[in-house]
Structure formats: C-alpha cells, structure tokens
C-alpha cells in the first residue's frame, strides 16, 4: 500500500522544497519508489509548451522516473504571487477533487508520495479553500518544516497549533537550516524540541549531506510505521 505525507512549512522560504527533495532522495536510496507531488505552484516559465515551476521540477528530478510533469503539478501559474491571486488572475478555480485524483494516480504507481504545499499551512488557494483543507482532503499525515532563522520558534508554535486544531495528523517536524547567519542555532533547536508537542524528525544542515538526508528519511519512515501500528 502506498504511503503519503504532506510537507508544509512555517512560512514561505522555510525550506519545504529542500526537505521534500531530501526525503525523496533518502526514500529512493532505501529501495522505495518515491515520487513528488506539487499540487499548486506559482512562479513558472514555459518549457516544452507548458508552464513549469522550479520547485516542482526539483521534485520530479529527485523522485522515481517515469512521472510526467503534468501529473505531479496539476495547477501551475506564471506570476510568482500568492496562489489564490495567480489562480484568480488566470480565471482558474482550484478544485480539490482534481488534486485528490492526481494524488491517487501517483499513489497507484509508487511506494511513497511526498506532497509539497505552497507557502505555509493557511495559504489560501481560492474562496473557502486553503492548504489546510487540501491536506485534509488528501488525508495524509503532515510534516512541518521549520525554517531555522530568527522568529522560527513563534512561527513553529503557531503553525503546529493550527495543524493540530484542524484535526490533521502531525507526524513531526524537521528543522531546515535556511539562514547561515542565524545566531545561536543550537539553542534555538533545543528550544524548539522543548516547546513543540510533535517529535523532531531531524535537522537538515545546509550542506544536505547524504548521511543527514538518509537519517531524516529513516526517521520519517519510522514515525509513519509507528503511527500505522498504533492505528492513529
């Protein structure tokens, strides 16, 4: 049976794509067929006659071969603006059923599907529909990426509370080193471990070493296995 996770972040630029790519690479090296899924993306250029987004392309490259771009990124918009504004400008209604259908198609050909959201947990996609609703429609556990920089503790706490309040299953959080100039990173990581209810699934350093990537991917697999065994 295919397994899936929804990767969200504390905000834009928190390192979601880097974490999703790392998970795909680590899962792949463990012998699993893992594919990426970017349901909605804004900020794209035409390639081979269709709009393609850099983050979605990174997921395609990191995942198992044989997945068409149109399948892993059903909604892609040219301007690099908020998705709901880009969709409105393009006259497109982002449809949850279509997103779920694409997910199921990918799940039918993979062991794992790593879904990457856009922006943070509450980013709107259309009137009454946001990233939170999208994750709930997919029905997969959530991994919160915490961009390690000034202000991350507050952002992480607010994001975690919103995820838990929504009823979604929060598998854990991953710290992503996005700011090389961050002061006292180790102290901040210790504080995050203390204040967040969800377990830490690992910290991805800026060098994204193979050992660090594989360790995080293994922890995610262990957390998923434990959740399935507990029946949650």
Backbone as JSON, one array per atom type, in Angstrom:
{
  "sequence": "XXXXXXXXXXXXXXXXXXXXXXXXXXXXXXXXXXXXXXXXXXXXXXXXXXXXXXXXXXXXXXXXXXXXXXXXXXXXXXXXXXXXXXXXXXXXXXXXXXXXXXXXXXXXXXXXXXXXXXXXXXXXXXXXXXXXXXXXXXXXXXXXXXXXXXXXXXXXXXXXXXXXXXXXXXXXXXXXXXXXXXXXXXXXXXXXXXXXXXXXXXXXXXXXXXXXXXXXXXXXXXXXXXXXXXXX",
  "N": [[0.84, -1.2, 0.0], [0.55, 2.19, -0.85], [2.16, 4.98, 0.71], [1.78, 8.28, 2.03], [2.85, 11.67, 2.6], [2.33, 15.02, 3.73], [4.05, 17.86, 3.15], [4.48, 20.75, 4.82], [5.2, 24.2, 5.7], [6.66, 26.6, 8.02], [6.54, 29.09, 6.93], [6.75, 30.94, 3.81], [9.7, 30.14, 2.05], [10.83, 28.54, 3.98], [12.16, 26.22, 3.54], [10.83, 24.03, 2.51], [10.82, 22.75, -0.06], [13.48, 21.84, -0.25], [13.52, 20.03, 1.88], [11.51, 18.22, 1.04], [12.69, 17.27, -1.32], [14.97, 16.08, -0.2], [13.78, 14.04, 1.3], [12.66, 12.49, -0.74], [15.0, 11.66, -2.03], [16.3, 10.23, 0.04], [14.38, 8.22, 0.63], [14.33, 6.96, -1.82], [16.95, 5.94, -1.97], [16.74, 4.03, -0.05], [15.52, 2.0, -1.27], [12.89, 2.29, -2.01], [10.17, 3.21, -4.16], [9.66, 6.39, -4.65], [7.76, 9.29, -5.2], [7.35, 12.75, -6.06], [4.95, 15.38, -5.41], [3.46, 18.3, -6.33], [0.88, 20.02, -5.87], [-0.09, 22.67, -6.33], [1.43, 25.46, -7.76], [3.08, 28.58, -8.06], [4.76, 30.96, -10.07], [6.39, 30.44, -12.67], [7.84, 29.25, -15.76], [7.45, 28.89, -19.34], [8.1, 25.71, -20.64], [8.82, 23.43, -23.09], [6.31, 23.95, -24.1], [4.53, 24.04, -21.94], [3.7, 25.53, -18.76], [6.15, 25.43, -16.24], [7.34, 24.88, -12.98], [10.08, 25.7, -10.85], [10.39, 24.47, -8.29], [8.65, 22.28, -8.46], [9.86, 20.94, -10.57], [12.24, 20.23, -9.32], [11.31, 18.34, -7.51], [10.43, 16.43, -9.33], [12.86, 15.62, -10.49], [14.16, 14.53, -8.27], [12.59, 12.42, -7.51], [11.31, 9.09, -8.29], [11.75, 7.84, -11.64], [9.73, 8.42, -14.64], [7.39, 9.86, -14.21], [5.13, 12.11, -15.43], [5.37, 15.65, -15.95], [2.95, 17.11, -15.88], [1.37, 15.49, -14.32], [2.45, 15.62, -11.76], [2.22, 18.25, -11.06], [-0.51, 19.7, -11.2], [-1.72, 22.27, -11.12], [-0.4, 25.15, -12.22], [1.01, 28.32, -12.28], [1.98, 31.36, -13.89], [2.86, 34.0, -12.74], [4.87, 34.91, -9.91], [3.33, 34.98, -7.38], [0.94, 35.04, -4.64], [-0.85, 31.94, -4.51], [-3.73, 31.94, -4.7], [-4.26, 34.43, -5.76], [-2.9, 34.28, -8.19], [-4.35, 32.23, -9.41], [-6.88, 33.41, -9.57], [-6.3, 35.54, -11.28], [-5.73, 34.12, -13.57], [-8.15, 33.07, -14.14], [-8.88, 30.61, -13.12], [-10.31, 27.95, -11.29], [-9.31, 26.39, -8.47], [-9.54, 23.06, -7.87], [-10.46, 20.74, -5.45], [-11.13, 18.04, -5.81], [-9.87, 17.35, -8.21], [-7.2, 17.61, -7.47], [-6.99, 15.59, -5.53], [-7.53, 13.38, -7.16], [-5.29, 13.34, -8.85], [-3.34, 12.83, -6.94], [-4.06, 10.22, -6.12], [-3.6, 8.87, -8.48], [-0.82, 9.06, -8.69], [-0.15, 7.7, -6.33], [-0.87, 5.17, -7.01], [1.23, 4.24, -8.47], [3.5, 4.18, -6.95], [5.56, 3.68, -3.98], [5.77, 5.61, -2.05], [4.39, 8.87, -1.72], [5.41, 12.1, -1.76], [4.11, 15.0, -0.83], [4.21, 18.39, -1.53], [3.3, 21.41, -0.11], [2.29, 24.86, -0.75], [3.81, 27.82, 0.29], [2.76, 28.54, 3.6], [0.81, 26.77, 6.16], [-1.8, 27.88, 6.17], [-2.18, 29.15, 3.75], [-4.2, 30.66, 1.33], [-6.06, 29.16, -1.37], [-8.28, 29.44, -2.91], [-11.57, 30.94, -2.71], [-12.62, 30.06, 0.43], [-11.06, 27.77, 0.43], [-8.05, 26.34, 1.34], [-4.52, 25.61, 2.04], [-4.59, 24.04, 4.31], [-7.15, 22.79, 4.09], [-6.66, 21.39, 1.76], [-4.69, 19.52, 2.52], [-6.18, 18.06, 4.38], [-8.11, 17.0, 2.68], [-6.57, 15.24, 1.2], [-5.86, 13.47, 3.16], [-3.51, 12.57, 4.44], [-0.66, 12.17, 6.67], [0.98, 15.01, 8.21], [4.03, 16.76, 7.8], [5.88, 19.17, 9.38], [7.92, 21.72, 8.29], [10.4, 23.57, 9.74], [11.79, 26.56, 9.24], [14.97, 27.43, 10.05], [15.66, 30.23, 11.51], [15.72, 33.66, 12.67], [12.93, 34.2, 14.71], [11.73, 31.77, 14.34], [10.72, 30.12, 16.37], [8.29, 31.16, 17.36], [6.82, 31.13, 14.92], [6.81, 28.38, 14.45], [5.39, 27.35, 16.66], [2.86, 28.56, 16.31], [2.15, 27.48, 13.82], [2.14, 24.71, 14.37], [0.05, 24.59, 16.27], [-2.15, 25.36, 14.73], [-2.22, 23.29, 12.84], [-2.75, 21.07, 14.5], [-5.2, 21.88, 15.61], [-6.79, 21.7, 13.38], [-7.35, 19.07, 13.06], [-5.77, 17.48, 11.56], [-3.26, 14.93, 11.13], [-0.27, 15.25, 12.7], [2.82, 14.32, 11.94], [5.41, 15.0, 12.68], [8.19, 17.32, 13.09], [10.66, 18.96, 11.04], [13.75, 20.49, 11.14], [15.11, 23.03, 9.14], [18.02, 24.3, 7.89], [18.16, 27.37, 6.93], [19.23, 29.88, 7.11], [22.37, 30.99, 7.1], [23.51, 32.85, 8.75], [22.21, 32.77, 11.13], [21.82, 33.47, 14.56], [22.87, 31.68, 17.44], [21.97, 28.95, 16.74], [21.9, 26.27, 17.74], [20.89, 26.59, 20.32], [18.36, 27.56, 19.71], [17.28, 25.34, 18.39], [17.22, 23.49, 20.49], [15.32, 24.78, 22.08], [13.07, 24.62, 20.4], [12.67, 21.85, 20.4], [11.85, 21.58, 23.02], [9.48, 23.09, 23.26], [7.66, 22.37, 21.26], [5.01, 20.12, 20.63], [4.97, 17.98, 18.87], [7.17, 15.38, 17.66], [10.68, 15.8, 16.91], [11.89, 15.13, 13.76], [14.33, 15.32, 12.72], [17.2, 17.32, 11.72], [18.05, 19.2, 8.99], [21.07, 20.03, 7.68], [22.8, 22.8, 6.06], [24.48, 21.79, 4.1], [23.27, 19.49, 3.26], [24.06, 16.77, 3.47], [24.56, 13.37, 2.4], [24.37, 11.48, 4.44], [22.98, 12.88, 6.46], [20.57, 13.39, 5.13], [19.62, 10.77, 4.61], [19.28, 9.89, 7.22], [17.2, 11.51, 8.19], [15.14, 10.76, 6.43], [14.87, 8.09, 7.2], [13.94, 8.39, 9.82], [11.46, 9.55, 9.34], [10.18, 7.44, 8.02], [10.16, 5.6, 10.15], [8.52, 6.96, 11.98], [6.13, 7.04, 10.55], [5.61, 4.32, 10.36], [5.25, 3.67, 13.06], [2.99, 5.17, 13.6], [1.08, 3.94, 11.94], [1.03, 1.41, 13.1], [-0.02, 2.02, 15.56], [-2.54, 2.65, 14.92], [-3.52, 5.21, 14.53]],
  "CA": [[0.0, 0.0, 0.0], [1.33, 3.42, -0.94], [2.08, 5.89, 1.83], [1.98, 9.66, 1.63], [2.98, 12.72, 3.61], [2.14, 16.39, 3.25], [5.11, 18.71, 3.69], [4.15, 22.17, 4.92], [6.28, 24.96, 6.32], [6.28, 27.69, 8.91], [6.23, 30.22, 6.06], [7.45, 30.87, 2.53], [11.15, 30.16, 2.2], [11.26, 27.79, 5.17], [12.94, 25.05, 3.14], [9.95, 22.89, 2.19], [11.27, 22.02, -1.25], [14.72, 21.16, 0.08], [13.18, 18.87, 2.71], [10.8, 17.25, 0.21], [13.7, 16.65, -2.2], [15.8, 15.21, 0.64], [13.0, 12.84, 1.63], [12.59, 11.67, -1.96], [16.32, 11.05, -2.24], [16.54, 9.24, 1.08], [13.47, 7.1, 0.43], [14.79, 6.25, -3.02], [18.17, 5.18, -1.66], [16.38, 2.9, 0.82], [14.92, 0.97, -2.11], [11.47, 2.56, -2.24], [9.81, 4.06, -5.29], [9.06, 7.59, -4.08], [7.53, 10.35, -6.19], [6.93, 14.03, -5.52], [3.68, 15.94, -5.88], [3.31, 19.73, -6.03], [-0.45, 20.27, -6.43], [-0.26, 24.06, -6.76], [2.68, 26.22, -7.79], [3.07, 29.85, -8.78], [6.12, 31.33, -10.43], [6.75, 29.4, -13.64], [8.19, 29.64, -17.13], [7.07, 27.86, -20.31], [9.11, 24.74, -21.09], [8.17, 22.43, -23.95], [4.92, 24.31, -24.36], [3.69, 24.14, -20.75], [4.32, 26.21, -17.64], [6.79, 24.53, -15.3], [7.84, 25.57, -11.8], [11.38, 25.16, -10.43], [10.25, 23.55, -7.16], [8.05, 21.04, -8.96], [10.9, 20.26, -11.35], [13.18, 19.63, -8.37], [10.67, 17.12, -7.02], [10.43, 15.45, -10.42], [14.22, 15.1, -10.64], [14.56, 13.77, -7.09], [11.75, 11.24, -7.37], [11.47, 7.97, -9.22], [11.5, 8.26, -13.03], [8.51, 7.98, -15.31], [6.23, 10.67, -13.83], [5.0, 13.28, -16.3], [5.28, 16.9, -15.19], [1.55, 17.49, -15.7], [0.77, 14.68, -13.26], [2.93, 15.99, -10.42], [1.91, 19.66, -10.81], [-1.71, 19.98, -12.0], [-2.03, 23.7, -11.17], [0.84, 25.91, -12.31], [0.72, 29.68, -12.72], [3.18, 32.09, -14.29], [3.41, 35.01, -11.83], [5.33, 34.45, -8.6], [2.49, 35.66, -6.39], [0.14, 34.1, -3.85], [-1.57, 31.05, -5.43], [-5.13, 32.3, -4.96], [-4.25, 35.6, -6.65], [-2.5, 33.8, -9.51], [-5.47, 31.48, -9.97], [-7.93, 34.37, -9.92], [-5.84, 36.28, -12.45], [-5.79, 33.22, -14.72], [-9.52, 32.61, -14.32], [-8.89, 29.18, -12.82], [-10.83, 27.54, -9.98], [-8.54, 25.24, -7.98], [-10.54, 22.06, -7.5], [-9.92, 19.73, -4.55], [-11.32, 16.69, -6.37], [-8.83, 17.13, -9.21], [-5.94, 17.41, -6.75], [-7.04, 14.25, -4.93], [-7.44, 12.4, -8.24], [-3.88, 13.27, -9.26], [-2.62, 12.15, -5.86], [-4.35, 8.78, -6.18], [-2.92, 8.33, -9.66], [0.59, 8.9, -8.32], [-0.05, 6.67, -5.3], [-1.03, 3.87, -7.65], [2.47, 3.83, -9.13], [4.64, 4.46, -6.07], [5.5, 3.25, -2.58], [5.59, 6.82, -1.26], [4.15, 10.14, -2.4], [5.78, 13.25, -0.92], [3.35, 16.15, -1.31], [4.71, 19.67, -1.02], [2.37, 22.51, -0.19], [2.82, 26.16, -1.2], [3.77, 28.74, 1.41], [2.51, 27.92, 4.89], [-0.35, 25.92, 6.39], [-3.07, 28.56, 5.95], [-2.17, 29.9, 2.5], [-5.44, 30.44, 0.58], [-6.0, 28.72, -2.76], [-9.47, 30.05, -3.53], [-12.52, 31.31, -1.66], [-13.01, 28.95, 1.28], [-10.21, 26.59, 0.24], [-6.66, 26.69, 1.58], [-3.61, 24.49, 2.15], [-5.1, 23.17, 5.37], [-8.22, 21.98, 3.52], [-6.07, 20.5, 0.77], [-4.06, 18.42, 3.25], [-7.24, 17.24, 4.95], [-8.74, 16.27, 1.58], [-5.68, 14.14, 0.83], [-5.92, 12.5, 4.25], [-2.19, 12.01, 4.76], [-0.01, 12.87, 7.78], [1.68, 16.27, 7.9], [5.36, 17.04, 8.33], [6.09, 20.61, 9.43], [9.29, 22.18, 8.11], [10.68, 24.8, 10.48], [12.95, 27.27, 8.72], [15.77, 27.86, 11.2], [16.07, 31.63, 11.41], [15.14, 34.48, 13.72], [11.47, 34.16, 14.72], [11.2, 30.45, 13.99], [10.01, 29.46, 17.48], [6.91, 31.65, 17.31], [6.2, 30.61, 13.71], [6.61, 26.94, 14.6], [4.31, 27.13, 17.62], [1.59, 28.93, 15.68], [1.84, 26.51, 12.76], [1.78, 23.44, 15.0], [-1.26, 24.69, 16.89], [-3.15, 25.39, 13.66], [-2.3, 21.94, 12.28], [-3.43, 20.21, 15.47], [-6.59, 22.33, 15.72], [-7.53, 21.32, 12.16], [-7.64, 17.65, 13.1], [-4.8, 16.74, 10.75], [-2.27, 14.15, 11.87], [1.06, 15.85, 12.6], [3.8, 13.26, 12.14], [6.56, 15.57, 13.36], [8.76, 18.5, 12.44], [12.04, 18.88, 10.57], [14.41, 21.78, 11.08], [15.84, 23.26, 7.89], [18.99, 25.39, 8.05], [17.99, 28.26, 5.77], [19.94, 31.14, 7.33], [23.72, 30.71, 7.61], [23.9, 33.86, 9.73], [21.35, 32.68, 12.31], [22.52, 33.47, 15.85], [22.54, 30.64, 18.43], [21.09, 27.94, 16.15], [21.74, 25.1, 18.6], [19.98, 26.97, 21.41], [17.01, 27.62, 19.15], [16.82, 23.97, 18.13], [16.87, 22.93, 21.8], [14.05, 25.39, 22.49], [12.02, 24.02, 19.57], [12.42, 20.49, 20.91], [11.17, 21.68, 24.3], [8.15, 23.72, 23.24], [6.75, 21.75, 20.3], [4.45, 18.84, 21.08], [5.32, 16.95, 17.9], [8.58, 14.99, 17.74], [11.62, 16.26, 15.89], [12.28, 14.04, 12.86], [15.68, 15.56, 12.26], [17.64, 18.65, 11.31], [18.79, 19.15, 7.74], [22.07, 21.1, 7.59], [22.84, 23.47, 4.76], [25.2, 21.0, 3.09], [22.39, 18.4, 2.84], [24.9, 15.59, 3.26], [23.8, 12.14, 2.17], [24.13, 10.84, 5.73], [21.91, 13.62, 7.14], [19.34, 13.17, 4.37], [19.15, 9.4, 4.84], [18.85, 9.78, 8.62], [15.88, 12.13, 8.31], [14.19, 9.9, 5.72], [14.65, 6.9, 8.02], [13.09, 8.77, 10.96], [10.1, 9.74, 8.82], [9.64, 6.1, 7.83], [9.9, 5.02, 11.47], [7.36, 7.64, 12.55], [4.96, 6.58, 9.82], [5.38, 2.92, 10.76], [4.71, 3.69, 14.42], [1.62, 5.69, 13.54], [0.24, 2.89, 11.36], [0.89, 0.33, 14.08], [-0.87, 2.5, 16.66], [-3.9, 2.8, 14.41], [-3.94, 6.61, 14.51]],
  "C": [[0.88, 1.25, 0.0], [1.11, 4.27, 0.31], [2.37, 7.3, 1.35], [2.15, 10.57, 2.82], [2.79, 14.07, 2.94], [3.17, 17.27, 3.94], [4.66, 20.16, 3.65], [5.28, 22.88, 5.65], [5.76, 26.07, 7.2], [5.97, 28.96, 8.12], [6.92, 29.99, 4.72], [8.96, 30.96, 2.76], [11.67, 29.41, 3.4], [12.08, 26.56, 4.83], [12.11, 23.83, 2.82], [10.47, 22.07, 1.02], [12.53, 21.23, -0.95], [14.45, 19.91, 0.92], [12.46, 17.81, 1.88], [11.76, 16.52, -0.72], [14.56, 15.68, -1.4], [15.06, 13.92, 0.98], [12.9, 11.92, 0.42], [13.91, 10.95, -2.21], [16.59, 9.95, -1.23], [15.66, 8.01, 0.93], [13.9, 6.27, -0.77], [16.01, 5.4, -2.74], [17.88, 3.99, -0.75], [15.66, 1.8, 0.04], [13.46, 1.16, -2.42], [11.28, 3.42, -3.49], [9.02, 5.24, -4.72], [8.92, 8.66, -5.15], [7.06, 11.61, -5.48], [5.63, 14.49, -6.13], [3.59, 17.37, -5.4], [1.97, 20.15, -6.62], [-0.62, 21.67, -7.03], [1.08, 24.78, -6.69], [2.48, 27.52, -8.54], [4.51, 30.32, -8.94], [6.67, 30.29, -11.38], [7.08, 30.01, -14.99], [7.77, 28.53, -18.09], [8.27, 27.01, -20.74], [8.38, 23.66, -21.88], [6.67, 22.68, -24.08], [4.02, 24.37, -23.16], [4.44, 24.87, -19.65], [4.9, 25.19, -16.67], [7.48, 25.34, -14.21], [9.12, 24.9, -11.29], [11.25, 24.17, -9.28], [9.66, 22.22, -7.6], [9.05, 20.25, -9.79], [11.92, 19.59, -10.44], [12.61, 18.34, -7.8], [10.69, 16.03, -8.08], [11.82, 14.81, -10.57], [14.61, 14.19, -9.47], [13.79, 12.46, -6.94], [12.05, 10.16, -8.39], [11.11, 8.42, -10.64], [10.13, 7.81, -13.53], [7.26, 8.76, -14.96], [6.2, 11.93, -14.69], [4.83, 14.54, -15.45], [3.83, 17.27, -14.89], [0.87, 16.69, -14.6], [1.22, 15.12, -11.88], [2.67, 17.46, -10.09], [0.7, 20.09, -11.64], [-2.08, 21.46, -12.11], [-0.72, 24.48, -11.12], [0.55, 27.27, -12.94], [2.02, 30.46, -12.94], [3.69, 33.08, -13.25], [3.78, 34.42, -10.47], [4.62, 35.25, -7.51], [1.7, 34.6, -5.63], [-0.74, 33.25, -4.78], [-3.01, 31.47, -5.72], [-5.23, 33.52, -5.87], [-3.88, 35.19, -8.07], [-3.64, 33.05, -10.19], [-6.59, 32.41, -10.4], [-7.57, 35.13, -11.18], [-5.95, 35.43, -13.72], [-7.2, 32.72, -15.0], [-9.69, 31.13, -14.04], [-9.44, 28.95, -11.41], [-10.08, 26.29, -9.54], [-9.5, 24.25, -7.33], [-9.92, 20.95, -6.65], [-10.03, 18.33, -5.13], [-10.24, 16.37, -7.4], [-7.48, 16.86, -8.53], [-5.88, 16.02, -6.13], [-6.9, 13.18, -6.0], [-6.0, 12.24, -8.73], [-3.05, 12.56, -8.2], [-2.83, 10.64, -5.94], [-3.68, 8.13, -7.38], [-1.43, 8.1, -9.36], [0.76, 7.77, -7.3], [-0.16, 5.27, -5.9], [0.23, 3.37, -8.32], [3.7, 4.04, -8.26], [4.44, 3.85, -4.69], [5.21, 4.44, -1.67], [5.28, 7.99, -2.18], [4.47, 11.26, -1.4], [5.12, 14.48, -1.52], [3.93, 17.41, -0.69], [3.65, 20.75, -1.2], [3.03, 23.76, -0.76], [2.71, 27.13, -0.03], [3.58, 27.99, 2.72], [1.18, 27.19, 4.96], [-1.67, 26.58, 6.02], [-3.09, 29.39, 4.67], [-3.45, 29.62, 1.72], [-5.17, 30.0, -0.85], [-7.16, 29.26, -3.57], [-10.4, 30.42, -2.39], [-12.92, 30.07, -0.87], [-12.16, 27.7, 1.16], [-8.76, 27.0, 0.41], [-5.8, 25.43, 1.71], [-4.05, 23.51, 3.23], [-6.18, 22.24, 4.83], [-7.69, 20.99, 2.5], [-5.45, 19.28, 1.46], [-5.11, 17.49, 3.84], [-7.94, 16.42, 3.87], [-7.89, 15.07, 1.16], [-5.64, 13.06, 1.92], [-4.61, 11.85, 4.62], [-1.58, 12.79, 5.92], [0.8, 14.07, 7.3], [3.06, 16.27, 8.54], [5.57, 18.54, 8.25], [7.58, 20.93, 9.29], [9.46, 23.52, 8.82], [11.95, 25.42, 9.89], [13.73, 27.87, 9.87], [16.34, 29.25, 10.96], [15.38, 32.4, 12.53], [13.61, 34.47, 13.61], [10.87, 32.79, 14.53], [10.41, 29.8, 15.13], [8.54, 29.88, 17.48], [6.18, 31.08, 16.09], [5.89, 29.12, 13.84], [5.46, 26.63, 15.55], [2.94, 27.44, 17.02], [1.18, 27.91, 14.62], [1.41, 25.18, 13.36], [0.38, 23.5, 15.58], [-2.36, 24.68, 15.84], [-3.32, 24.01, 13.04], [-3.09, 21.03, 13.22], [-4.9, 20.58, 15.61], [-7.43, 21.89, 14.53], [-7.97, 19.86, 12.19], [-6.72, 16.82, 12.24], [-3.84, 15.99, 11.66], [-0.89, 14.74, 11.64], [2.1, 14.8, 12.95], [5.01, 13.76, 12.93], [7.07, 16.78, 12.62], [10.22, 18.25, 12.08], [12.61, 20.29, 10.52], [15.23, 21.9, 9.81], [16.72, 24.49, 8.04], [18.95, 26.3, 6.83], [18.77, 29.57, 5.9], [21.32, 30.88, 7.92], [24.17, 31.69, 8.68], [23.05, 33.8, 11.0], [22.18, 32.62, 13.59], [21.99, 32.34, 16.74], [21.63, 29.55, 17.86], [20.86, 26.74, 17.06], [20.79, 25.39, 19.76], [18.54, 27.02, 20.91], [16.44, 26.24, 18.87], [16.43, 23.29, 19.44], [15.53, 23.49, 22.28], [12.88, 24.81, 21.7], [11.67, 22.63, 20.06], [11.62, 20.53, 22.21], [9.73, 22.14, 24.17], [7.17, 23.07, 22.26], [6.28, 20.39, 20.81], [4.86, 17.7, 20.16], [6.81, 16.6, 18.0], [9.41, 15.6, 16.62], [12.06, 15.05, 15.07], [13.67, 14.25, 12.28], [15.93, 17.01, 11.9], [18.45, 18.49, 10.03], [19.77, 20.32, 7.69], [22.1, 21.7, 6.19], [23.54, 22.62, 3.69], [24.39, 19.81, 2.58], [23.2, 17.13, 2.54], [24.03, 14.34, 3.12], [23.45, 11.45, 3.48], [22.98, 11.53, 6.47], [20.57, 13.39, 6.46], [18.77, 11.79, 4.66], [18.65, 9.21, 6.26], [17.46, 10.36, 8.81], [14.83, 11.26, 7.62], [13.87, 8.65, 6.53], [13.75, 7.22, 9.21], [11.65, 8.98, 10.52], [9.44, 8.38, 8.6], [9.28, 5.45, 9.16], [8.66, 5.64, 12.1], [6.08, 7.2, 11.86], [4.6, 5.15, 10.23], [4.75, 2.86, 12.15], [3.27, 4.18, 14.43], [0.66, 4.64, 12.99], [0.0, 1.77, 12.36], [-0.01, 0.72, 15.24], [-2.31, 2.67, 16.24], [-4.41, 4.21, 14.37], [-4.06, 7.11, 13.09]]
}
